[in-house]
Coordinates of C-alpha atoms in Angstrom, one line a residue:
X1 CA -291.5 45.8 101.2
X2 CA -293.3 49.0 100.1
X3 CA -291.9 51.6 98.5
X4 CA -292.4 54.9 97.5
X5 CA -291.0 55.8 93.8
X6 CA -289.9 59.2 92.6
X7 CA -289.7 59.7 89.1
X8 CA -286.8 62.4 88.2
X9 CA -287.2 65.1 85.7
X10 CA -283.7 66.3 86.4
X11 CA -284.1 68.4 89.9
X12 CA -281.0 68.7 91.6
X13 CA -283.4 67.8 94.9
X14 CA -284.3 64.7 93.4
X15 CA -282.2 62.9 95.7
X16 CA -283.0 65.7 98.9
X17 CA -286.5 63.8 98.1
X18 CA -285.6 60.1 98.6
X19 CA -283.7 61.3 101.6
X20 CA -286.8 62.9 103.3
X21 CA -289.1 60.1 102.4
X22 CA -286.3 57.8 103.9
X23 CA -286.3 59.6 107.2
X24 CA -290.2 58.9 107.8
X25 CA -289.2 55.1 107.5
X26 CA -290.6 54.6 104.1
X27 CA -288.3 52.8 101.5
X28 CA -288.0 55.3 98.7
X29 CA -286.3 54.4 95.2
X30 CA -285.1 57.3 91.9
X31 CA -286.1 56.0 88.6
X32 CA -285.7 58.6 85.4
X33 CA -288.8 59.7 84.7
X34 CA -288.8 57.5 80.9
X35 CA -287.5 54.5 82.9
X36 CA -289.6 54.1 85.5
X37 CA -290.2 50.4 87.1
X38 CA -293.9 48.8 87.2
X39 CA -295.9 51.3 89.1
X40 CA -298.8 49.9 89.6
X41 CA -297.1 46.9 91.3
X42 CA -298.8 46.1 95.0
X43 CA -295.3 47.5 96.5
X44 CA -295.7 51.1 94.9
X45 CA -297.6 52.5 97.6
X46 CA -297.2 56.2 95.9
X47 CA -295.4 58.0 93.0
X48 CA -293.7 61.7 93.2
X49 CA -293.2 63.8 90.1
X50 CA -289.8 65.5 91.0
X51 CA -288.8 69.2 89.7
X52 CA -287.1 70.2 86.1
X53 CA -284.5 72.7 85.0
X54 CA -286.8 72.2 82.2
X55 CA -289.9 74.5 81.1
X56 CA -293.5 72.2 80.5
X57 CA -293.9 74.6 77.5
X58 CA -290.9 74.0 76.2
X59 CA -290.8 71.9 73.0
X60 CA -288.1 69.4 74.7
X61 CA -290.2 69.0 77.5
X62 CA -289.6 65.9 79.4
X63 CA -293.3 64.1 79.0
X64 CA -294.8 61.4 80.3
X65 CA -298.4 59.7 79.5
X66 CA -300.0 60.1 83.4
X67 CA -303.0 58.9 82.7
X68 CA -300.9 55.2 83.2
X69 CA -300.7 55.9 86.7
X70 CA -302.6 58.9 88.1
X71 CA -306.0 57.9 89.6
X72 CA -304.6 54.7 90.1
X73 CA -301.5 55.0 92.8
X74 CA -301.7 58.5 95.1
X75 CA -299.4 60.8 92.7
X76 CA -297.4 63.9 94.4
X77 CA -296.4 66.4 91.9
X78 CA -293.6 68.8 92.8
X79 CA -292.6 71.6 91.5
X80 CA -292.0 71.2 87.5
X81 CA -294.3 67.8 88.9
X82 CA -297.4 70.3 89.7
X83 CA -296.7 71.9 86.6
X84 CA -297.0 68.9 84.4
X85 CA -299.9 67.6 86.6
X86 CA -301.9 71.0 85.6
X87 CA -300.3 70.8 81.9
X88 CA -301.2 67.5 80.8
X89 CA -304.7 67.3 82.5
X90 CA -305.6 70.4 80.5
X91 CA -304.6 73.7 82.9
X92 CA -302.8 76.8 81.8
X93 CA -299.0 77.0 82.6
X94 CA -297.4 80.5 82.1
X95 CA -293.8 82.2 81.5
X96 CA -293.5 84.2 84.8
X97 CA -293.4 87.9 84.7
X98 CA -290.6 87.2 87.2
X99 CA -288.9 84.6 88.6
X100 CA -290.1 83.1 91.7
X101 CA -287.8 82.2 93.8
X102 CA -286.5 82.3 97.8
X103 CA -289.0 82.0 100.9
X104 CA -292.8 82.7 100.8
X105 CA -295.3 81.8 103.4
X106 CA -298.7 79.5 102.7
X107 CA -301.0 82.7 103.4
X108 CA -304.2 81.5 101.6
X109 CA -305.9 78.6 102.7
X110 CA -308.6 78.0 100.5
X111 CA -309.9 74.2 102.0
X112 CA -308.9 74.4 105.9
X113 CA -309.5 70.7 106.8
X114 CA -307.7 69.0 104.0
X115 CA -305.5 66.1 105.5
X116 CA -302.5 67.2 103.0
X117 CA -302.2 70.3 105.7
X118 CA -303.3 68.8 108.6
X119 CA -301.2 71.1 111.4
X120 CA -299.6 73.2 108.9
X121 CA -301.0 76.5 110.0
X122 CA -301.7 79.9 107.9
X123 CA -298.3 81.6 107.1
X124 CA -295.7 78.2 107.2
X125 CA -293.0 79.3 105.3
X126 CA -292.1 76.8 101.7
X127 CA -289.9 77.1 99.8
X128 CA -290.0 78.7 95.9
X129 CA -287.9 77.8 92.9
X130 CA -289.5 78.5 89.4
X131 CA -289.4 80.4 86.1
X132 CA -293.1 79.0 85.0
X133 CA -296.4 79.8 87.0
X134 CA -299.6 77.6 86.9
X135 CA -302.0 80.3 86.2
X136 CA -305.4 77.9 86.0
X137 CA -306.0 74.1 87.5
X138 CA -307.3 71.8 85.2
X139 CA -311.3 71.3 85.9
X140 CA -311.3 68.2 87.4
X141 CA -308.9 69.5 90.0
X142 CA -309.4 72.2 93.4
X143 CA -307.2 74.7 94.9
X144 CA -305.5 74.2 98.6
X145 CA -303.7 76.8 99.2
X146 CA -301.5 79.8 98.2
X147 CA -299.4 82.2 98.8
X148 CA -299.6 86.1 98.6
X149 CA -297.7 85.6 94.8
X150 CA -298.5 82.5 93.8
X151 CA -302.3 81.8 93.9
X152 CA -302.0 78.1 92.7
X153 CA -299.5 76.9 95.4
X154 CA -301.3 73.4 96.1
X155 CA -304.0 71.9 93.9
X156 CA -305.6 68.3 94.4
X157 CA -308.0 66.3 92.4
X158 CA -311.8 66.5 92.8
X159 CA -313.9 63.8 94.6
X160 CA -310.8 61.5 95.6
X161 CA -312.7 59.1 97.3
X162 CA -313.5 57.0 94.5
X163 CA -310.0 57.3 92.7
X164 CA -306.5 57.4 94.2
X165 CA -305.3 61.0 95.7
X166 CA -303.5 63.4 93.2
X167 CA -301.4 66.6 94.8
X168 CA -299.5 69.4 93.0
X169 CA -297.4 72.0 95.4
X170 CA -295.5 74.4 93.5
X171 CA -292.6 74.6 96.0
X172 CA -290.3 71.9 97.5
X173 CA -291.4 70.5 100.7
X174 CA -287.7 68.7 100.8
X175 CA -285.2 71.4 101.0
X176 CA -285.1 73.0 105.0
X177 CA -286.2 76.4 104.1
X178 CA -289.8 74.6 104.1
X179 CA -290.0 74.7 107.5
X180 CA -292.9 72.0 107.7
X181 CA -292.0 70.0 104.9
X182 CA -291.3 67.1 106.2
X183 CA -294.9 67.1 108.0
X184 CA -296.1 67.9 104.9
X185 CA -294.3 65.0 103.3
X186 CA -295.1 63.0 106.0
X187 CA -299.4 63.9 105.3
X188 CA -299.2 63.1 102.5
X189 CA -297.2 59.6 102.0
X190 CA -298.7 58.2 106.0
X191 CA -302.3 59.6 106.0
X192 CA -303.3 59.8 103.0
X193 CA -301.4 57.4 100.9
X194 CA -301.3 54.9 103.9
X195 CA -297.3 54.2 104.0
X196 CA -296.9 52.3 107.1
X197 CA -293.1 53.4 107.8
X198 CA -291.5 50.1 108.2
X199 CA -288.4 50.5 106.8
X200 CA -285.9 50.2 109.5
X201 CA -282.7 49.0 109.7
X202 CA -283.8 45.7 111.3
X203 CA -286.6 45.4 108.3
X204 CA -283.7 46.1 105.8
X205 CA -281.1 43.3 107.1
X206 CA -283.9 41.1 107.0
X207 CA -285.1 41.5 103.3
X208 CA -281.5 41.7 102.3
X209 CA -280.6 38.8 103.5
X210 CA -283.3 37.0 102.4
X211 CA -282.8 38.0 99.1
X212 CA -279.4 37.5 99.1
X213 CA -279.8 34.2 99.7
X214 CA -282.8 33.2 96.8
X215 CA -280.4 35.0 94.3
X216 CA -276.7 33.7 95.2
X217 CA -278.2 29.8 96.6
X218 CA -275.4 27.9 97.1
X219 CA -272.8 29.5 95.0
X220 CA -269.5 31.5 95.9
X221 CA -268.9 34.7 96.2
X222 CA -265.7 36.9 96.1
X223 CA -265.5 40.0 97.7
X224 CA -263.0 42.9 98.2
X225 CA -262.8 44.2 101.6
X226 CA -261.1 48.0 102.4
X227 CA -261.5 48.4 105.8
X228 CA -264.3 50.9 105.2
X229 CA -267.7 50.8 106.5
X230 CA -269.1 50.1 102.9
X231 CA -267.2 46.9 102.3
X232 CA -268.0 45.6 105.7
X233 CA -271.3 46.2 105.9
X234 CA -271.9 44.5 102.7
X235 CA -269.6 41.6 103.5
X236 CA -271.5 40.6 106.8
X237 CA -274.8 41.3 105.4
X238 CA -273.3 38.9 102.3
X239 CA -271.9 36.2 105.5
X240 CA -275.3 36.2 106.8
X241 CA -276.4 34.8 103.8
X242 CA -274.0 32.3 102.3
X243 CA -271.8 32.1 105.5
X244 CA -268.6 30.4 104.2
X245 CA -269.1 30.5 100.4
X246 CA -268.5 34.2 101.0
X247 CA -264.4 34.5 100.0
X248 CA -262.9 37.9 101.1
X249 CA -259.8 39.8 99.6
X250 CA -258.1 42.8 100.9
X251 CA -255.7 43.8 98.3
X252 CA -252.9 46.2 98.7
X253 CA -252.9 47.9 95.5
X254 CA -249.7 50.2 96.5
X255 CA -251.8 53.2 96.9
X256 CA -253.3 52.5 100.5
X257 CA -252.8 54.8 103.6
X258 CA -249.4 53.7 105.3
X259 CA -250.0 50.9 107.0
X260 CA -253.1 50.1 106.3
X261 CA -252.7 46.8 104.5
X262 CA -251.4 45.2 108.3
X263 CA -253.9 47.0 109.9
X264 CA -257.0 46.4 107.9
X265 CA -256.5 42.6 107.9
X266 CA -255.8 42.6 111.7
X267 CA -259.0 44.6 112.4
X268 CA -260.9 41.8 110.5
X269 CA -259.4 38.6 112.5
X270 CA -262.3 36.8 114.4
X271 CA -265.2 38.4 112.2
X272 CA -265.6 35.0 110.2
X273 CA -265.8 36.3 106.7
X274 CA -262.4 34.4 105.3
X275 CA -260.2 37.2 104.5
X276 CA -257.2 36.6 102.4
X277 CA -254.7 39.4 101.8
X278 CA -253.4 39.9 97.9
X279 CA -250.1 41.9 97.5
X280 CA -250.8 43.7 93.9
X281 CA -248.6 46.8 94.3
X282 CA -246.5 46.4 91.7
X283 CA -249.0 45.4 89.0
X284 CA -251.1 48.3 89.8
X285 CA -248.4 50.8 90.1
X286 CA -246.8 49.2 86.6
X287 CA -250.2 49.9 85.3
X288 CA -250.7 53.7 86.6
X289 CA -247.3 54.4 85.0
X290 CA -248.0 57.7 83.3
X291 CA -251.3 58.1 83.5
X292 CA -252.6 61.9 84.7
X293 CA -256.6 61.5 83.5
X294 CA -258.1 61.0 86.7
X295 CA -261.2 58.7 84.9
X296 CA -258.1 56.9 83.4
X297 CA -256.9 55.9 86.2
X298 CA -260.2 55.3 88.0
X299 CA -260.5 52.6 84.8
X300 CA -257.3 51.5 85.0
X301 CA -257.5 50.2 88.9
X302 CA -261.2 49.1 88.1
X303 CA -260.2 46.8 85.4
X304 CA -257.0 45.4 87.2
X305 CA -259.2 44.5 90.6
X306 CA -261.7 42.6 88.0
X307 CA -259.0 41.0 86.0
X308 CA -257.3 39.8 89.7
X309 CA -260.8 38.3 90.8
X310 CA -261.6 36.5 87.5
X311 CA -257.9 35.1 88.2
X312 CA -259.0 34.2 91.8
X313 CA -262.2 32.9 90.6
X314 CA -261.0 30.7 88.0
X315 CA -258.0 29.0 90.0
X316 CA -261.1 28.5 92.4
X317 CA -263.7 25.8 92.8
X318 CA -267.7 27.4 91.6
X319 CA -266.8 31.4 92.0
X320 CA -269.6 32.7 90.2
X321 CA -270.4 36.4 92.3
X322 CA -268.3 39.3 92.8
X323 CA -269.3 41.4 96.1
X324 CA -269.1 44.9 96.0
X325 CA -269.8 48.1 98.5
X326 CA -271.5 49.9 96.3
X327 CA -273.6 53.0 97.6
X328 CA -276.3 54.9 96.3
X329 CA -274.1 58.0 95.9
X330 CA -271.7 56.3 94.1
X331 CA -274.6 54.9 91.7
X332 CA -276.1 58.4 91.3
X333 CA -272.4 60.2 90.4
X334 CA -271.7 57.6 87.7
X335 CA -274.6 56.5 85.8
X336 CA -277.4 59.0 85.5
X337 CA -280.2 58.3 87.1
X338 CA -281.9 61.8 86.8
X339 CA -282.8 62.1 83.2
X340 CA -281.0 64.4 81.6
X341 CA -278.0 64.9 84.2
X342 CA -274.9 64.1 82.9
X343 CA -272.8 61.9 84.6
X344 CA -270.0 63.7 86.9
X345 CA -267.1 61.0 87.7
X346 CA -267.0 57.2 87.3
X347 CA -266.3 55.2 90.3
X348 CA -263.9 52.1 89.9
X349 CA -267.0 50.0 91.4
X350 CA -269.5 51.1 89.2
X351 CA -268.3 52.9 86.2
X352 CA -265.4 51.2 85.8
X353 CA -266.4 47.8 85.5
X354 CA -265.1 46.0 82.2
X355 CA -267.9 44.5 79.7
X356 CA -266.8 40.9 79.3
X357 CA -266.3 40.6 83.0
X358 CA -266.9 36.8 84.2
X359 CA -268.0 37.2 87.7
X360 CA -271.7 38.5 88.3
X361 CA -272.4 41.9 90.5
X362 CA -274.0 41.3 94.2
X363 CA -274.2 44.8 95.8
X364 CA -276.3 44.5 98.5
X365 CA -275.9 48.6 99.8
X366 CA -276.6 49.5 96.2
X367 CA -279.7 52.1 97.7
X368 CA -278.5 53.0 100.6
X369 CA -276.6 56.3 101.7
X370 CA -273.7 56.5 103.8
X371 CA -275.7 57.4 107.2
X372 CA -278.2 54.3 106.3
X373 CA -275.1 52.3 105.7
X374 CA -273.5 53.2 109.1
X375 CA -277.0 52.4 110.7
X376 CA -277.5 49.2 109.1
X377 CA -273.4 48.5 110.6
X378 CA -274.7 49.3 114.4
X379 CA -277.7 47.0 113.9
X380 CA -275.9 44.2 113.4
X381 CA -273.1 44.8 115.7
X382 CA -270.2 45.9 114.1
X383 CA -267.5 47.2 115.8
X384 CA -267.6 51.5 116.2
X385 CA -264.0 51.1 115.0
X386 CA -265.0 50.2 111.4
X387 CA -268.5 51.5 111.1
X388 CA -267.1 55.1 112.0
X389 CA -264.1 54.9 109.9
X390 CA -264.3 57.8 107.5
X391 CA -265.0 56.9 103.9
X392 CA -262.1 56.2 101.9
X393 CA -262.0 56.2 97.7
X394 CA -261.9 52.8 96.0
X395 CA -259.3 54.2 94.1
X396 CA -257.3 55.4 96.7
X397 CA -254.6 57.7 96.9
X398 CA -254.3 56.9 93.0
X399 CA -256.9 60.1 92.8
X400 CA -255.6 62.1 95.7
X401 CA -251.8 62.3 93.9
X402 CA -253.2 64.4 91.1
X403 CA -250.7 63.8 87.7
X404 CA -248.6 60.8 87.3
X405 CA -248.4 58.0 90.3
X406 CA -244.9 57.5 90.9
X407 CA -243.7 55.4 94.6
X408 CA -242.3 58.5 95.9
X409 CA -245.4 60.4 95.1
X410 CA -247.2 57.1 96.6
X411 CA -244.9 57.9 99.5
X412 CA -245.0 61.6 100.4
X413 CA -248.8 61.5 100.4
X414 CA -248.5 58.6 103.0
X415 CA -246.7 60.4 105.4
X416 CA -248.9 63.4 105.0
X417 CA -252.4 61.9 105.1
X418 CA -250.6 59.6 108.2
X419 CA -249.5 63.0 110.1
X420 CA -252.6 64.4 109.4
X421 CA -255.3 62.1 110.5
X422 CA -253.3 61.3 113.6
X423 CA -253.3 65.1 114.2
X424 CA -257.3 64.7 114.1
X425 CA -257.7 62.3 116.5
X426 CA -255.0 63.7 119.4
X427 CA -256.6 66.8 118.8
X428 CA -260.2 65.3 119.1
X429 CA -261.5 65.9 115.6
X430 CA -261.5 63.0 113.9
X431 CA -264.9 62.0 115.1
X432 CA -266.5 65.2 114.5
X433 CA -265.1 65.4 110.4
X434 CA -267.4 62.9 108.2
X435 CA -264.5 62.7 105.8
X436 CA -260.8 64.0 106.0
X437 CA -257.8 62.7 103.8
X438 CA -254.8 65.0 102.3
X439 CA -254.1 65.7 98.0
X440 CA -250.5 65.6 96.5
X441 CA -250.8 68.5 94.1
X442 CA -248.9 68.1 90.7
X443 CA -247.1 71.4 91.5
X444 CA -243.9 73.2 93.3
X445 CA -243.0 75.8 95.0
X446 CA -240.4 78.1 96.5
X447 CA -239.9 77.7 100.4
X448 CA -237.0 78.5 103.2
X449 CA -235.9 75.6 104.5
X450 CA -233.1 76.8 107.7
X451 CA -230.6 78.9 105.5
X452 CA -231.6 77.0 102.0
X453 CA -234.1 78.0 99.4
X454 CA -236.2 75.2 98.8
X455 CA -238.4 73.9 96.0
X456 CA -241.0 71.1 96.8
X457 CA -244.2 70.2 96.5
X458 CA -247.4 71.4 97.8
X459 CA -250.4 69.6 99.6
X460 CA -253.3 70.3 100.4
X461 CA -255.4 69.0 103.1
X462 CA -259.4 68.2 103.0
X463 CA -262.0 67.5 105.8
X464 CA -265.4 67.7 105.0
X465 CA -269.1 67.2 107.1
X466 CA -272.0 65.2 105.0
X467 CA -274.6 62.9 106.0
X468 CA -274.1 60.9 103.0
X469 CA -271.6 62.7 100.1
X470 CA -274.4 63.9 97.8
X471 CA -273.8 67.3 99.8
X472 CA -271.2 68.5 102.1
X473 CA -269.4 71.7 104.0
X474 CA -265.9 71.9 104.4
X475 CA -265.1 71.6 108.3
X476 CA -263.8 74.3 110.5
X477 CA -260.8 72.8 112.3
X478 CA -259.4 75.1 114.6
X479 CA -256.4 77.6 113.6
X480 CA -254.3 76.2 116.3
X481 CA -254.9 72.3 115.1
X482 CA -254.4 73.2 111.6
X483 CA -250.8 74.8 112.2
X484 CA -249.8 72.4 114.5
X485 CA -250.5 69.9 111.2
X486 CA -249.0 72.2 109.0
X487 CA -246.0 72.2 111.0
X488 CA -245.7 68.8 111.7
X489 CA -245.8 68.0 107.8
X490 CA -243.5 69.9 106.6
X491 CA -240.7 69.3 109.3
X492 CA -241.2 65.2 108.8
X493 CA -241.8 64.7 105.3
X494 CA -239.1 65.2 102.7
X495 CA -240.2 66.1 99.8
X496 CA -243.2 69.2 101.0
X497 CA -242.5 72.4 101.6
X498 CA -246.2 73.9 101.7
X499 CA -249.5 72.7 103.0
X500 CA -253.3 74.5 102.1
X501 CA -256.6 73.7 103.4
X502 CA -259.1 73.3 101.0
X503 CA -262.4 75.4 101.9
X504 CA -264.5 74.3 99.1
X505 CA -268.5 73.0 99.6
X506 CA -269.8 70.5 97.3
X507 CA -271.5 71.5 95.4
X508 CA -270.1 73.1 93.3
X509 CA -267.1 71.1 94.2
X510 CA -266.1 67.4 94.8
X511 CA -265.2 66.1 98.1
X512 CA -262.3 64.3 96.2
X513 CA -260.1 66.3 93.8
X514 CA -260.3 63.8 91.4

């Protein structure tokens, strides 16, 4: 399968990148920019040099050698890319008298056949984000096209007939402000580095499985199933496989959604992938016993769901693979895979994963995002019921009661988050909201309760629309449905007194509170 590999300097479009690539049916893959995979293997068909928060004259610079690769594989340099394109080949790159940044418009096309802007017309509006300026092209290199501002907007390398094609566009082709970006994108990766967009769906259940099968053979695998589209995807991709040596677990950890324990194992009866239900509240909870850190507890519940599986696995004949529905946003939020980001939360699948842990990882969803996983899900027939369940936390509600986990803490949320999403889908919503689930907050307050003053607790609801977590807008539920919630909460749950709606974006906030 061919693949297109973006090295990341740190942009926080890196991943906006992989996305677009991904739309035009070409496999795209992140690699930090020091620890990047063979790239002059026969499956890298080109390489793009993401943005920086970082300056190229900057002593700290984030270098590397591109005489390795450029000439040899078609390069696309972006942004802080372009920069270190003209930089390192010998151009000047200057502090900008002011920074450029917001909409501009390609006014000055200095080559008017080149393929790169093949029916992007004088004037398409891009996109500009950058303190630095490339003030002169190295000489082995010729100017594109420019704006009224910025003279050096694209650049390409002289006589690239005999070498492989070399671009640098100082803005960013992958956020929607450039309103031909994609076509630009699409130029550049189709006709002129000759991607031949086959990566579908159907292409990727096919080379998963295949591969799944040369790297398991005929050994077992255990896997944890939570009724979410993650897990099952990657459990019938897994069944495809191995068929039977595939051993599922749905384990009720105390600090699932009420009734969800019955109902997840029912809604798997007659899918073949030998489900088993484990009944680890206790053990959990016992564990959870005063612990506030949210990354605590997100280790805590990691390392108890390992330690049950190594128990599983070694009362068990030739368990040698743990299953897991990992995502590509979960891989991107706990193990830094842009450079110098820092890592924002851990997730129990990923970051939370002991050291001496006996079973080996399978995660066969590892680079895909939600949207791709729910795709994947309808190709192969899963049931709308599952593959359009909103995503739920590994954790659980262990991160959505924020301060200690108690079992009436456990319990209040229930009947909240139960009363709520039930609201969303009389009301209609539910299908329209990419993600909705309530928070327990770890304070009180003072309410009227008939003729009593009342002091309980607060919650908070959350409902969000993303295509695939890395971004996502809170959603506008009517006024009418939201007091009707409201309402409904507070008369039948003991214990709340007050409900908020959360009207945070991410970024700069979480989708989760913890």
């Amino acid at each position: 399968m061919e693949r297109v590999i973006i090295l990341d300097f740190g942009s926080q479009y890196t991943q906006l990148i992989a996305r677009r690539v991904r739309e035009l049916n070409i496999c795209s893959e992140v690699f930090p920019y020091n620890e990047p995979p063979n790239l002059l293997g026969e499956d890298v068909k080109a390489i793009i040099l993401s943005g920086s928060p970082y300056s190229v004259l900057q002593e700290e610079a984030l270098q590397i050698d591109l005489n390795e690769f450029v000439g040899k594989k078609p390069v696309l340099g972006i942004c802080y890319g372009a920069q270190y394109l003209a930089h390192f080949f010998g151009g000047s790159v200057q502090k900008s008298s002011k920074r450029e940044y917001g909409k501009a418009s390609l006014d000055r096309l200095y080559v008017t056949d080149d393929p790169f802007l093949d029916k992007i017309g004088a004037g398409s509006q891009v996109w500009m984000s950058h303190a630095d300026t490339i003030f002169e092209i190295p000489e082995k290199f010729e100017l594109v096209a420019g704006t009224k501002d910025v003279e050096i907007a694209v650049f390409k390398g002289k006589d690239q007939e005999d070498k492989a094609p070399v671009y640098g566009i100082q803005f960013h082709p992958e956020v929607t402000h450039t309103l031909d970006g994609k076509n630009i994108l699409k130029n550049f990766l189709v006709d002129i580095a000759g991607c031949a967009c086959n990566w579908t769906p159907s292409a990727f259940i096919e080379n998963t499985v295949d591969e799944l099968k040369a790297k398991i053979g005929n050994e077992k695998v255990l896997m944890a199933l939570s009724g979410g589209v993650d897990s099952t995807v990657a459990a019938v991709l897994i069944h495809k496989a191995i068929g039977d040596n595939l051993h599922c677990f749905f384990i009720d950890n105390g600090l699932l959604r009420k009734n969800e324990f019955e109902d997840v194992l029912e809604s798997y009866q007659g899918m073949g992938l030998n489900i088993k239900g484990i009944d680890a509240k206790d053990r959990f909870l016992t564990e959870l016993a005063g612990v506030s850190d949210p990354e605590g507890k997100r280790k805590i519940i990691g390392r108890v769901f390992i330690e049950l599986f190594d128990e599983v696995a070694e009362s068990s004949d030739g368990m040698s693979w743990l299953g897991q529905g990992t995502i590509y946003p979960d891989v991107i939020e706990s193990v830094s895979v842009k450079g110098p980001a820092v890592t924002i939360k851990s997730h129990h699948n990923v970051g939370g994963l002991p050291e001496d842990m006996k079973l080996k990882i399978v995660e066969p969803l590892r680079m895909l995002f939600k949207d791709e996983v729910r795709k994947v899900g309808r190709e192969m027939g899963i049931s709308e019921n599952l593959v359009g369940r909103h995503p739920f936390p590994g954790p659980g509600l262990a991160i959505r009661i924020l301060g200690d986990i108690t079992k009436e803490n456990t319990r209040i949320l229930q009947e909240a988050d139960d009363i709520y999403i039930k609201k969303l889908k009389e009301g209609g919503y539910y299908d329209k909201i990419w993600q909705a689930g309530a928070i327990l907050l770890p304070i009180k307050s003072v309410g009227v309760m008939g003729d009593e003053r009342s002091y309980e607790q607060v919650v908070a609801l959350r409902a969000v629309n993303s295509s695939d977590g890395m971004t996502a807008e809170w959603s506008q539920i009517p006024y009418e449905l939201l007091a009707d919630i409201s309402t409904s909460i507070i008369n039948n749950v003991k214990g709340i007194n007050r409900v908020v709606y959360d009207i945070s974006t991410k970024p700069p906030s979480t989708i989760e509170w913890e």
